[in-house]
Amino acid sequence: MKRISILLITVFALCGCKKFVEPALQNNGKFENIYDEPLLAHGLLLNGYTRIPTNGWTFSDVATDNAVTNDLNSGFSKIATGQWTASFNPLDQWTNSKAAIQYLNMFLTEADKVTFDALDPKLNQMFKDRLKGEAFGLRAMFMYYMLQAHGGKAGGELLGFPILLQPETPSSDFNQPRAKFDDCMKQVYADLEQAEELLPLDYRDISSPSDIPAKYSGVATEIYNRVFGRLFSQRFTARIAKAIRAKAALMAASPAFAEGSSTTWENAANYAAAVIDLNGGVNGLAANGLTWYAGGSGNQIDGLGSGANPPEVMWRTSIAQNSDLEASHFPPTLSGSGRLNPTQNLVDAFPAANGYPIDNTASGYNEATPYTNRDPRLALYIVLNGSTAGPGSSTIYTATDRNTNDGLNKVETSTRTGYYMRKLLRQDVNRSSSSISNQKHYNPHIRYTEIYLIYAEAANEAWGPLATGGHSYSAYDVIKKIRQRAGVGLNNGDAYLESIKGDKNAMRTLIRNERRLELCFEGFRFWDLRRWNANLNEPALGVNIMQSTYTPITVENRAYASFMNYGPVPYSEILKFKALQQNNGW
């Protein structure tokens, strides 16, 4: 031991303590290396992809009248019940989006100096164009998320975020004011236009030189495919840029933002129509779009080729094989934690099978048998008392007087509302501790149904239910197609829809409800209520079932203040930068 100690002392004395413990200089790359090592430059761009909020499920429906949770640590539950502050904001996008924009700005600033292919100048330029196009598109998308989460009124103006188009450095002036909301929207549109100019509509392999854009004429098809071919599926495209434009425009035209925005309902409708036309119009709505997440016999995931999408999905994450969603949301008897509990509010929003709302006498709704003759989406998306679920089609009883942990408030993982979430979950997953079986899952970034609903909402507001604004379909046509796909009103020609098709206000209510049903649990409801200036404080209701009697119960009261229609700028940012204005009330 003494010899070892003497040896170590000698080594430290000869080498110097600092050099002995620090990495060798050759391990520390310089930023300038990106110009000759394109993978390093590419890494800046990939930082944008890794930060996309829809890479995972947020289940912000828990903060609305759609759902509650039995997870006591849920941030969304906390903000819904009075704990939302500028210092505690689970909906924050300021930090994530600003970081993504910083990396994208770095890439855009340096991309033209990077050598992506040293041997072929045209190939080098094509890589630059494509990657810059992706960066512009991603930057626009993150700006949209910034506006959605933090756009709001400060004083008498509707503000967005500081518009930063260059990377910040240690010498930058970080104390920048928020730009006007409309200026932020104009930057979103400008970035999307740049993306469309540089990107293909879709990534696909071509076989004929005639398919090559004129600006790349003379390039061999195999060279073109190296840059714009199918291997890059699920990267940002011109089609995705068009969809982001429609999403952003819908937000900007909505009541909460319209005063400070030059975007109109007509703009939003036209932007959505541009996407729908590329998808085959109204008839392009995917027939099996209700079960895009299903495997097994539905084969919506299991049969997908590499990089392919089902007809319902425009853009998605990679496919992963796991059972995480089922572990969190299956009922307890299926070895799940039953986390998301749909509310009675949401259940009541599903119409009768004949298409009439259940509070309309023509619906035939019977309180004694509330789940009979209902919209098929109800049983497809929500586990009801007596539903079957899981790989063995087990019967799930949520009634209080049944001897099962699936019953109302039986154990910590039981439902608080009398319902469990079924949508998004693969029923062929087995969570039994003795034989867990994982299955394929992915998250959609954009579904086509969302775009059709954007058109329906915007077209109804711009031109009314039946007018087309020069397109080949109206808001009424889109909603009729969506309800037909769901199996609603098939036996009576959807008499309810026919009865209101000339009433803009009634159609608005129906369109908003269809959006609620079609997109439930996918993270839309919270943002929709806010952009509509709708009531955030509807109590979350449930049902207590005992001796076949259904008794409504209040599960959770909401505690939103009126100013919370707009989210806060993080308090830490307000403390650091005097030029930043906080939204009113925060």
PDB file of C-alpha atoms in Angstrom, residues 319-562:
ATOM      1  CA  ILE A 319     -43.025   3.208 -33.702  1.00  0.00           C
ATOM      2  CA  ALA A 320     -42.022   1.761 -30.346  1.00  0.00           C
ATOM      3  CA  GLN A 321     -42.932  -1.575 -28.819  1.00  0.00           C
ATOM      4  CA  ASN A 322     -44.069  -1.220 -25.214  1.00  0.00           C
ATOM      5  CA  SER A 323     -47.085  -1.314 -22.898  1.00  0.00           C
ATOM      6  CA  ASP A 324     -46.563   1.947 -21.006  1.00  0.00           C
ATOM      7  CA  LEU A 325     -49.922   3.490 -21.926  1.00  0.00           C
ATOM      8  CA  GLU A 326     -51.785   0.371 -20.889  1.00  0.00           C
ATOM      9  CA  ALA A 327     -49.855   0.147 -17.610  1.00  0.00           C
ATOM     10  CA  SER A 328     -50.951   3.692 -16.801  1.00  0.00           C
ATOM     11  CA  HIS A 329     -54.544   3.582 -18.024  1.00  0.00           C
ATOM     12  CA  PHE A 330     -55.914   0.045 -17.968  1.00  0.00           C
ATOM     13  CA  PRO A 331     -58.362  -0.596 -15.096  1.00  0.00           C
ATOM     14  CA  PRO A 332     -56.883  -2.225 -11.972  1.00  0.00           C
ATOM     15  CA  THR A 333     -58.165  -5.733 -12.813  1.00  0.00           C
ATOM     16  CA  LEU A 334     -56.140  -5.549 -16.028  1.00  0.00           C
ATOM     17  CA  SER A 335     -53.040  -4.612 -14.000  1.00  0.00           C
ATOM     18  CA  GLY A 336     -53.290  -0.930 -14.881  1.00  0.00           C
ATOM     19  CA  SER A 337     -53.269   2.232 -12.778  1.00  0.00           C
ATOM     20  CA  GLY A 338     -56.488   3.651 -14.250  1.00  0.00           C
ATOM     21  CA  ARG A 339     -54.944   7.121 -14.426  1.00  0.00           C
ATOM     22  CA  LEU A 340     -57.253   9.037 -16.759  1.00  0.00           C
ATOM     23  CA  ASN A 341     -60.935   8.946 -15.839  1.00  0.00           C
ATOM     24  CA  PRO A 342     -63.348  10.403 -18.423  1.00  0.00           C
ATOM     25  CA  THR A 343     -66.072  12.546 -16.915  1.00  0.00           C
ATOM     26  CA  GLN A 344     -69.832  12.269 -17.100  1.00  0.00           C
ATOM     27  CA  ASN A 345     -69.644  15.618 -18.901  1.00  0.00           C
ATOM     28  CA  LEU A 346     -67.804  13.965 -21.781  1.00  0.00           C
ATOM     29  CA  VAL A 347     -70.018  10.876 -21.751  1.00  0.00           C
ATOM     30  CA  ASP A 348     -73.088  13.105 -22.034  1.00  0.00           C
ATOM     31  CA  ALA A 349     -71.530  14.910 -25.013  1.00  0.00           C
ATOM     32  CA  PHE A 350     -71.831  11.762 -27.151  1.00  0.00           C
ATOM     33  CA  PRO A 351     -75.169  11.893 -28.954  1.00  0.00           C
ATOM     34  CA  ALA A 352     -77.677   9.118 -29.402  1.00  0.00           C
ATOM     35  CA  ALA A 353     -77.081   6.739 -32.276  1.00  0.00           C
ATOM     36  CA  ASN A 354     -79.720   8.616 -34.274  1.00  0.00           C
ATOM     37  CA  GLY A 355     -77.569  11.764 -34.036  1.00  0.00           C
ATOM     38  CA  TYR A 356     -79.662  13.808 -31.624  1.00  0.00           C
ATOM     39  CA  PRO A 357     -78.046  15.212 -28.456  1.00  0.00           C
ATOM     40  CA  ILE A 358     -79.250  13.220 -25.471  1.00  0.00           C
ATOM     41  CA  ASP A 359     -81.000  16.276 -23.986  1.00  0.00           C
ATOM     42  CA  ASN A 360     -83.229  16.378 -27.067  1.00  0.00           C
ATOM     43  CA  THR A 361     -86.461  14.353 -26.676  1.00  0.00           C
ATOM     44  CA  ALA A 362     -86.023  12.998 -30.208  1.00  0.00           C
ATOM     45  CA  SER A 363     -82.879  11.134 -29.064  1.00  0.00           C
ATOM     46  CA  GLY A 364     -84.846   8.484 -27.187  1.00  0.00           C
ATOM     47  CA  TYR A 365     -82.328   8.667 -24.364  1.00  0.00           C
ATOM     48  CA  ASN A 366     -83.293   6.650 -21.279  1.00  0.00           C
ATOM     49  CA  GLU A 367     -81.614   7.491 -17.941  1.00  0.00           C
ATOM     50  CA  ALA A 368     -82.194   3.933 -16.714  1.00  0.00           C
ATOM     51  CA  THR A 369     -80.118   2.506 -19.607  1.00  0.00           C
ATOM     52  CA  PRO A 370     -77.835   5.437 -20.434  1.00  0.00           C
ATOM     53  CA  TYR A 371     -75.392   3.591 -22.693  1.00  0.00           C
ATOM     54  CA  THR A 372     -77.980   1.987 -24.956  1.00  0.00           C
ATOM     55  CA  ASN A 373     -78.413   3.271 -28.519  1.00  0.00           C
ATOM     56  CA  ARG A 374     -75.588   5.770 -28.233  1.00  0.00           C
ATOM     57  CA  ASP A 375     -72.977   7.092 -30.652  1.00  0.00           C
ATOM     58  CA  PRO A 376     -70.635   4.104 -31.306  1.00  0.00           C
ATOM     59  CA  ARG A 377     -67.650   6.287 -30.431  1.00  0.00           C
ATOM     60  CA  LEU A 378     -68.741   6.290 -26.784  1.00  0.00           C
ATOM     61  CA  ALA A 379     -67.990   2.595 -26.253  1.00  0.00           C
ATOM     62  CA  LEU A 380     -64.990   2.794 -28.577  1.00  0.00           C
ATOM     63  CA  TYR A 381     -63.298   5.571 -26.582  1.00  0.00           C
ATOM     64  CA  ILE A 382     -64.511   5.011 -23.011  1.00  0.00           C
ATOM     65  CA  VAL A 383     -64.756   1.955 -20.768  1.00  0.00           C
ATOM     66  CA  LEU A 384     -68.300   1.977 -19.381  1.00  0.00           C
ATOM     67  CA  ASN A 385     -69.828  -0.118 -16.627  1.00  0.00           C
ATOM     68  CA  GLY A 386     -70.143  -3.567 -18.213  1.00  0.00           C
ATOM     69  CA  SER A 387     -67.698  -2.917 -21.072  1.00  0.00           C
ATOM     70  CA  THR A 388     -65.242  -5.619 -22.044  1.00  0.00           C
ATOM     71  CA  ALA A 389     -61.564  -4.757 -22.279  1.00  0.00           C
ATOM     72  CA  GLY A 390     -58.098  -6.264 -22.397  1.00  0.00           C
ATOM     73  CA  PRO A 391     -56.674  -9.296 -24.208  1.00  0.00           C
ATOM     74  CA  GLY A 392     -59.217 -11.663 -22.663  1.00  0.00           C
ATOM     75  CA  SER A 393     -62.197  -9.324 -23.189  1.00  0.00           C
ATOM     76  CA  SER A 394     -62.742  -9.153 -19.441  1.00  0.00           C
ATOM     77  CA  THR A 395     -65.921  -7.444 -18.217  1.00  0.00           C
ATOM     78  CA  ILE A 396     -65.176  -4.239 -16.343  1.00  0.00           C
ATOM     79  CA  TYR A 397     -67.611  -3.264 -13.602  1.00  0.00           C
ATOM     80  CA  THR A 398     -67.361   0.280 -12.274  1.00  0.00           C
ATOM     81  CA  ALA A 399     -70.512   0.071 -10.154  1.00  0.00           C
ATOM     82  CA  THR A 400     -70.060   0.787  -6.446  1.00  0.00           C
ATOM     83  CA  ASP A 401     -71.867  -2.391  -5.384  1.00  0.00           C
ATOM     84  CA  ARG A 402     -69.701  -4.787  -7.387  1.00  0.00           C
ATOM     85  CA  ASN A 403     -66.881  -6.585  -5.589  1.00  0.00           C
ATOM     86  CA  THR A 404     -64.052  -5.444  -7.869  1.00  0.00           C
ATOM     87  CA  ASN A 405     -61.239  -2.925  -7.675  1.00  0.00           C
ATOM     88  CA  ASP A 406     -62.504  -1.425 -10.923  1.00  0.00           C
ATOM     89  CA  GLY A 407     -65.432   0.045  -8.992  1.00  0.00           C
ATOM     90  CA  LEU A 408     -65.802   3.719  -8.129  1.00  0.00           C
ATOM     91  CA  ASN A 409     -63.138   4.800  -5.594  1.00  0.00           C
ATOM     92  CA  LYS A 410     -62.430   1.221  -4.459  1.00  0.00           C
ATOM     93  CA  VAL A 411     -58.634   1.594  -4.284  1.00  0.00           C
ATOM     94  CA  GLU A 412     -56.057   4.251  -5.191  1.00  0.00           C
ATOM     95  CA  THR A 413     -55.977   3.134  -8.820  1.00  0.00           C
ATOM     96  CA  SER A 414     -59.746   2.920  -9.241  1.00  0.00           C
ATOM     97  CA  THR A 415     -61.821   5.323 -11.289  1.00  0.00           C
ATOM     98  CA  ARG A 416     -63.049   8.507  -9.628  1.00  0.00           C
ATOM     99  CA  THR A 417     -65.790   9.087 -12.205  1.00  0.00           C
ATOM    100  CA  GLY A 418     -67.197   5.640 -12.993  1.00  0.00           C
ATOM    101  CA  TYR A 419     -65.297   5.498 -16.313  1.00  0.00           C
ATOM    102  CA  TYR A 420     -61.875   4.549 -17.702  1.00  0.00           C
ATOM    103  CA  MET A 421     -60.150   5.657 -20.901  1.00  0.00           C
ATOM    104  CA  ARG A 422     -60.211   3.139 -23.754  1.00  0.00           C
ATOM    105  CA  LYS A 423     -59.059   5.267 -26.677  1.00  0.00           C
ATOM    106  CA  LEU A 424     -55.330   5.100 -27.561  1.00  0.00           C
ATOM    107  CA  LEU A 425     -54.952   1.780 -25.713  1.00  0.00           C
ATOM    108  CA  ARG A 426     -54.266  -1.513 -27.425  1.00  0.00           C
ATOM    109  CA  GLN A 427     -56.597  -4.137 -26.072  1.00  0.00           C
ATOM    110  CA  ASP A 428     -54.199  -6.919 -27.113  1.00  0.00           C
ATOM    111  CA  VAL A 429     -51.651  -5.814 -24.483  1.00  0.00           C
ATOM    112  CA  ASN A 430     -51.330  -8.168 -21.541  1.00  0.00           C
ATOM    113  CA  ARG A 431     -50.103  -6.469 -18.366  1.00  0.00           C
ATOM    114  CA  SER A 432     -50.285  -9.564 -16.185  1.00  0.00           C
ATOM    115  CA  SER A 433     -47.119  -9.762 -14.101  1.00  0.00           C
ATOM    116  CA  SER A 434     -46.611 -13.358 -15.193  1.00  0.00           C
ATOM    117  CA  SER A 435     -46.728 -12.609 -18.915  1.00  0.00           C
ATOM    118  CA  ILE A 436     -46.427  -8.960 -19.954  1.00  0.00           C
ATOM    119  CA  SER A 437     -46.845  -8.562 -23.710  1.00  0.00           C
ATOM    120  CA  ASN A 438     -45.723  -5.340 -25.384  1.00  0.00           C
ATOM    121  CA  GLN A 439     -47.231  -4.040 -28.615  1.00  0.00           C
ATOM    122  CA  LYS A 440     -46.486  -1.341 -31.175  1.00  0.00           C
ATOM    123  CA  HIS A 441     -47.435   2.286 -30.445  1.00  0.00           C
ATOM    124  CA  TYR A 442     -46.772   5.701 -31.921  1.00  0.00           C
ATOM    125  CA  ASN A 443     -47.887   9.271 -31.348  1.00  0.00           C
ATOM    126  CA  PRO A 444     -49.421  11.279 -34.177  1.00  0.00           C
ATOM    127  CA  HIS A 445     -48.157  14.829 -34.538  1.00  0.00           C
ATOM    128  CA  ILE A 446     -50.976  15.649 -36.980  1.00  0.00           C
ATOM    129  CA  ARG A 447     -54.084  13.642 -37.866  1.00  0.00           C
ATOM    130  CA  TYR A 448     -56.142  14.439 -40.954  1.00  0.00           C
ATOM    131  CA  THR A 449     -59.354  14.501 -38.924  1.00  0.00           C
ATOM    132  CA  GLU A 450     -57.989  17.541 -37.089  1.00  0.00           C
ATOM    133  CA  ILE A 451     -57.538  19.364 -40.403  1.00  0.00           C
ATOM    134  CA  TYR A 452     -61.071  18.500 -41.537  1.00  0.00           C
ATOM    135  CA  LEU A 453     -62.416  19.838 -38.242  1.00  0.00           C
ATOM    136  CA  ILE A 454     -60.368  23.030 -38.657  1.00  0.00           C
ATOM    137  CA  TYR A 455     -62.025  23.563 -42.021  1.00  0.00           C
ATOM    138  CA  ALA A 456     -65.517  22.868 -40.671  1.00  0.00           C
ATOM    139  CA  GLU A 457     -65.118  25.340 -37.810  1.00  0.00           C
ATOM    140  CA  ALA A 458     -63.504  28.090 -39.871  1.00  0.00           C
ATOM    141  CA  ALA A 459     -65.783  27.662 -42.900  1.00  0.00           C
ATOM    142  CA  ASN A 460     -68.908  27.828 -40.747  1.00  0.00           C
ATOM    143  CA  GLU A 461     -67.668  31.057 -39.148  1.00  0.00           C
ATOM    144  CA  ALA A 462     -66.558  32.563 -42.472  1.00  0.00           C
ATOM    145  CA  TRP A 463     -69.403  31.569 -44.795  1.00  0.00           C
ATOM    146  CA  GLY A 464     -72.025  29.685 -42.776  1.00  0.00           C
ATOM    147  CA  PRO A 465     -72.845  25.954 -42.707  1.00  0.00           C
ATOM    148  CA  LEU A 466     -73.648  25.394 -46.379  1.00  0.00           C
ATOM    149  CA  ALA A 467     -71.466  27.835 -48.337  1.00  0.00           C
ATOM    150  CA  THR A 468     -68.180  26.560 -49.737  1.00  0.00           C
ATOM    151  CA  GLY A 469     -66.093  29.699 -50.181  1.00  0.00           C
ATOM    152  CA  GLY A 470     -65.149  28.488 -53.635  1.00  0.00           C
ATOM    153  CA  HIS A 471     -64.184  24.983 -52.499  1.00  0.00           C
ATOM    154  CA  SER A 472     -66.067  21.818 -53.388  1.00  0.00           C
ATOM    155  CA  TYR A 473     -67.356  21.185 -49.865  1.00  0.00           C
ATOM    156  CA  SER A 474     -68.909  23.057 -46.953  1.00  0.00           C
ATOM    157  CA  ALA A 475     -68.711  22.823 -43.175  1.00  0.00           C
ATOM    158  CA  TYR A 476     -71.910  20.771 -43.325  1.00  0.00           C
ATOM    159  CA  ASP A 477     -70.352  18.327 -45.836  1.00  0.00           C
ATOM    160  CA  VAL A 478     -67.341  17.732 -43.594  1.00  0.00           C
ATOM    161  CA  ILE A 479     -69.376  17.191 -40.430  1.00  0.00           C
ATOM    162  CA  LYS A 480     -71.787  14.883 -42.232  1.00  0.00           C
ATOM    163  CA  LYS A 481     -68.861  12.767 -43.425  1.00  0.00           C
ATOM    164  CA  ILE A 482     -67.303  12.623 -39.956  1.00  0.00           C
ATOM    165  CA  ARG A 483     -70.582  11.559 -38.341  1.00  0.00           C
ATOM    166  CA  GLN A 484     -71.250   8.982 -41.040  1.00  0.00           C
ATOM    167  CA  ARG A 485     -67.832   7.456 -40.402  1.00  0.00           C
ATOM    168  CA  ALA A 486     -68.657   7.279 -36.701  1.00  0.00           C
ATOM    169  CA  GLY A 487     -71.928   5.446 -37.404  1.00  0.00           C
ATOM    170  CA  VAL A 488     -74.117   8.337 -36.235  1.00  0.00           C
ATOM    171  CA  GLY A 489     -77.530   9.014 -37.798  1.00  0.00           C
ATOM    172  CA  LEU A 490     -77.226   6.241 -40.360  1.00  0.00           C
ATOM    173  CA  ASN A 491     -80.812   5.031 -39.941  1.00  0.00           C
ATOM    174  CA  ASN A 492     -82.518   8.404 -40.276  1.00  0.00           C
ATOM    175  CA  GLY A 493     -80.290  10.344 -42.658  1.00  0.00           C
ATOM    176  CA  ASP A 494     -78.841  12.208 -39.662  1.00  0.00           C
ATOM    177  CA  ALA A 495     -82.072  14.095 -39.138  1.00  0.00           C
ATOM    178  CA  TYR A 496     -80.553  16.283 -36.424  1.00  0.00           C
ATOM    179  CA  LEU A 497     -77.780  17.539 -38.699  1.00  0.00           C
ATOM    180  CA  GLU A 498     -80.332  18.186 -41.424  1.00  0.00           C
ATOM    181  CA  SER A 499     -82.475  20.178 -39.010  1.00  0.00           C
ATOM    182  CA  ILE A 500     -79.677  22.632 -38.138  1.00  0.00           C
ATOM    183  CA  LYS A 501     -77.765  22.882 -41.395  1.00  0.00           C
ATOM    184  CA  GLY A 502     -79.109  26.371 -42.021  1.00  0.00           C
ATOM    185  CA  ASP A 503     -78.323  27.661 -38.527  1.00  0.00           C
ATOM    186  CA  LYS A 504     -74.776  28.982 -38.081  1.00  0.00           C
ATOM    187  CA  ASN A 505     -74.975  29.108 -34.273  1.00  0.00           C
ATOM    188  CA  ALA A 506     -76.381  25.596 -33.910  1.00  0.00           C
ATOM    189  CA  MET A 507     -73.779  24.325 -36.372  1.00  0.00           C
ATOM    190  CA  ARG A 508     -71.038  26.021 -34.347  1.00  0.00           C
ATOM    191  CA  THR A 509     -72.182  24.113 -31.246  1.00  0.00           C
ATOM    192  CA  LEU A 510     -72.253  20.834 -33.146  1.00  0.00           C
ATOM    193  CA  ILE A 511     -68.830  21.367 -34.754  1.00  0.00           C
ATOM    194  CA  ARG A 512     -67.262  22.161 -31.399  1.00  0.00           C
ATOM    195  CA  ASN A 513     -68.841  19.046 -29.933  1.00  0.00           C
ATOM    196  CA  GLU A 514     -67.634  16.865 -32.795  1.00  0.00           C
ATOM    197  CA  ARG A 515     -64.142  18.245 -32.248  1.00  0.00           C
ATOM    198  CA  ARG A 516     -64.450  17.386 -28.563  1.00  0.00           C
ATOM    199  CA  LEU A 517     -65.417  13.792 -29.322  1.00  0.00           C
ATOM    200  CA  GLU A 518     -63.069  13.073 -32.203  1.00  0.00           C
ATOM    201  CA  LEU A 519     -59.980  14.538 -30.505  1.00  0.00           C
ATOM    202  CA  CYS A 520     -60.698  13.599 -26.877  1.00  0.00           C
ATOM    203  CA  PHE A 521     -57.664  12.633 -24.726  1.00  0.00           C
ATOM    204  CA  GLU A 522     -55.255  13.887 -27.401  1.00  0.00           C
ATOM    205  CA  GLY A 523     -54.462  17.241 -25.786  1.00  0.00           C
ATOM    206  CA  PHE A 524     -56.860  19.589 -27.615  1.00  0.00           C
ATOM    207  CA  ARG A 525     -59.701  20.369 -25.210  1.00  0.00           C
ATOM    208  CA  PHE A 526     -57.811  22.727 -22.882  1.00  0.00           C
ATOM    209  CA  TRP A 527     -56.545  24.879 -25.737  1.00  0.00           C
ATOM    210  CA  ASP A 528     -59.913  24.842 -27.494  1.00  0.00           C
ATOM    211  CA  LEU A 529     -61.824  26.084 -24.444  1.00  0.00           C
ATOM    212  CA  ARG A 530     -59.359  28.927 -24.035  1.00  0.00           C
ATOM    213  CA  ARG A 531     -59.304  30.062 -27.659  1.00  0.00           C
ATOM    214  CA  TRP A 532     -63.128  30.020 -27.655  1.00  0.00           C
ATOM    215  CA  ASN A 533     -63.245  32.101 -24.460  1.00  0.00           C
ATOM    216  CA  ALA A 534     -65.412  29.270 -23.122  1.00  0.00           C
ATOM    217  CA  ASN A 535     -66.084  28.404 -19.484  1.00  0.00           C
ATOM    218  CA  LEU A 536     -63.112  26.610 -17.910  1.00  0.00           C
ATOM    219  CA  ASN A 537     -64.928  26.105 -14.630  1.00  0.00           C
ATOM    220  CA  GLU A 538     -67.458  23.431 -15.517  1.00  0.00           C
ATOM    221  CA  PRO A 539     -67.325  20.992 -12.555  1.00  0.00           C
ATOM    222  CA  ALA A 540     -66.009  17.554 -13.480  1.00  0.00           C
ATOM    223  CA  LEU A 541     -68.872  15.099 -12.971  1.00  0.00           C
ATOM    224  CA  GLY A 542     -69.035  11.347 -12.544  1.00  0.00           C
ATOM    225  CA  VAL A 543     -71.617   8.664 -11.840  1.00  0.00           C
ATOM    226  CA  ASN A 544     -72.274   6.439  -8.853  1.00  0.00           C
ATOM    227  CA  ILE A 545     -73.910   3.207  -9.998  1.00  0.00           C
ATOM    228  CA  MET A 546     -75.641   1.182  -7.314  1.00  0.00           C
ATOM    229  CA  GLN A 547     -78.379  -1.414  -7.768  1.00  0.00           C
ATOM    230  CA  SER A 548     -78.567  -0.390 -11.430  1.00  0.00           C
ATOM    231  CA  THR A 549     -79.383   3.192 -10.484  1.00  0.00           C
ATOM    232  CA  TYR A 550     -77.211   5.894 -12.044  1.00  0.00           C
ATOM    233  CA  THR A 551     -76.669   8.883  -9.743  1.00  0.00           C
ATOM    234  CA  PRO A 552     -74.608  11.876 -10.972  1.00  0.00           C
ATOM    235  CA  ILE A 553     -71.839  13.043  -8.627  1.00  0.00           C
ATOM    236  CA  THR A 554     -69.520  16.041  -8.579  1.00  0.00           C
ATOM    237  CA  VAL A 555     -65.964  14.710  -8.633  1.00  0.00           C
ATOM    238  CA  GLU A 556     -63.865  17.842  -8.855  1.00  0.00           C
ATOM    239  CA  ASN A 557     -64.601  21.549  -8.962  1.00  0.00           C
ATOM    240  CA  ARG A 558     -62.482  23.769 -11.171  1.00  0.00           C
ATOM    241  CA  ALA A 559     -60.840  26.966  -9.892  1.00  0.00           C
ATOM    242  CA  TYR A 560     -59.750  29.026 -12.875  1.00  0.00           C
ATOM    243  CA  ALA A 561     -59.684  32.829 -12.702  1.00  0.00           C
ATOM    244  CA  SER A 562     -60.931  34.747 -15.734  1.00  0.00           C
TER     245      SER A 562
END
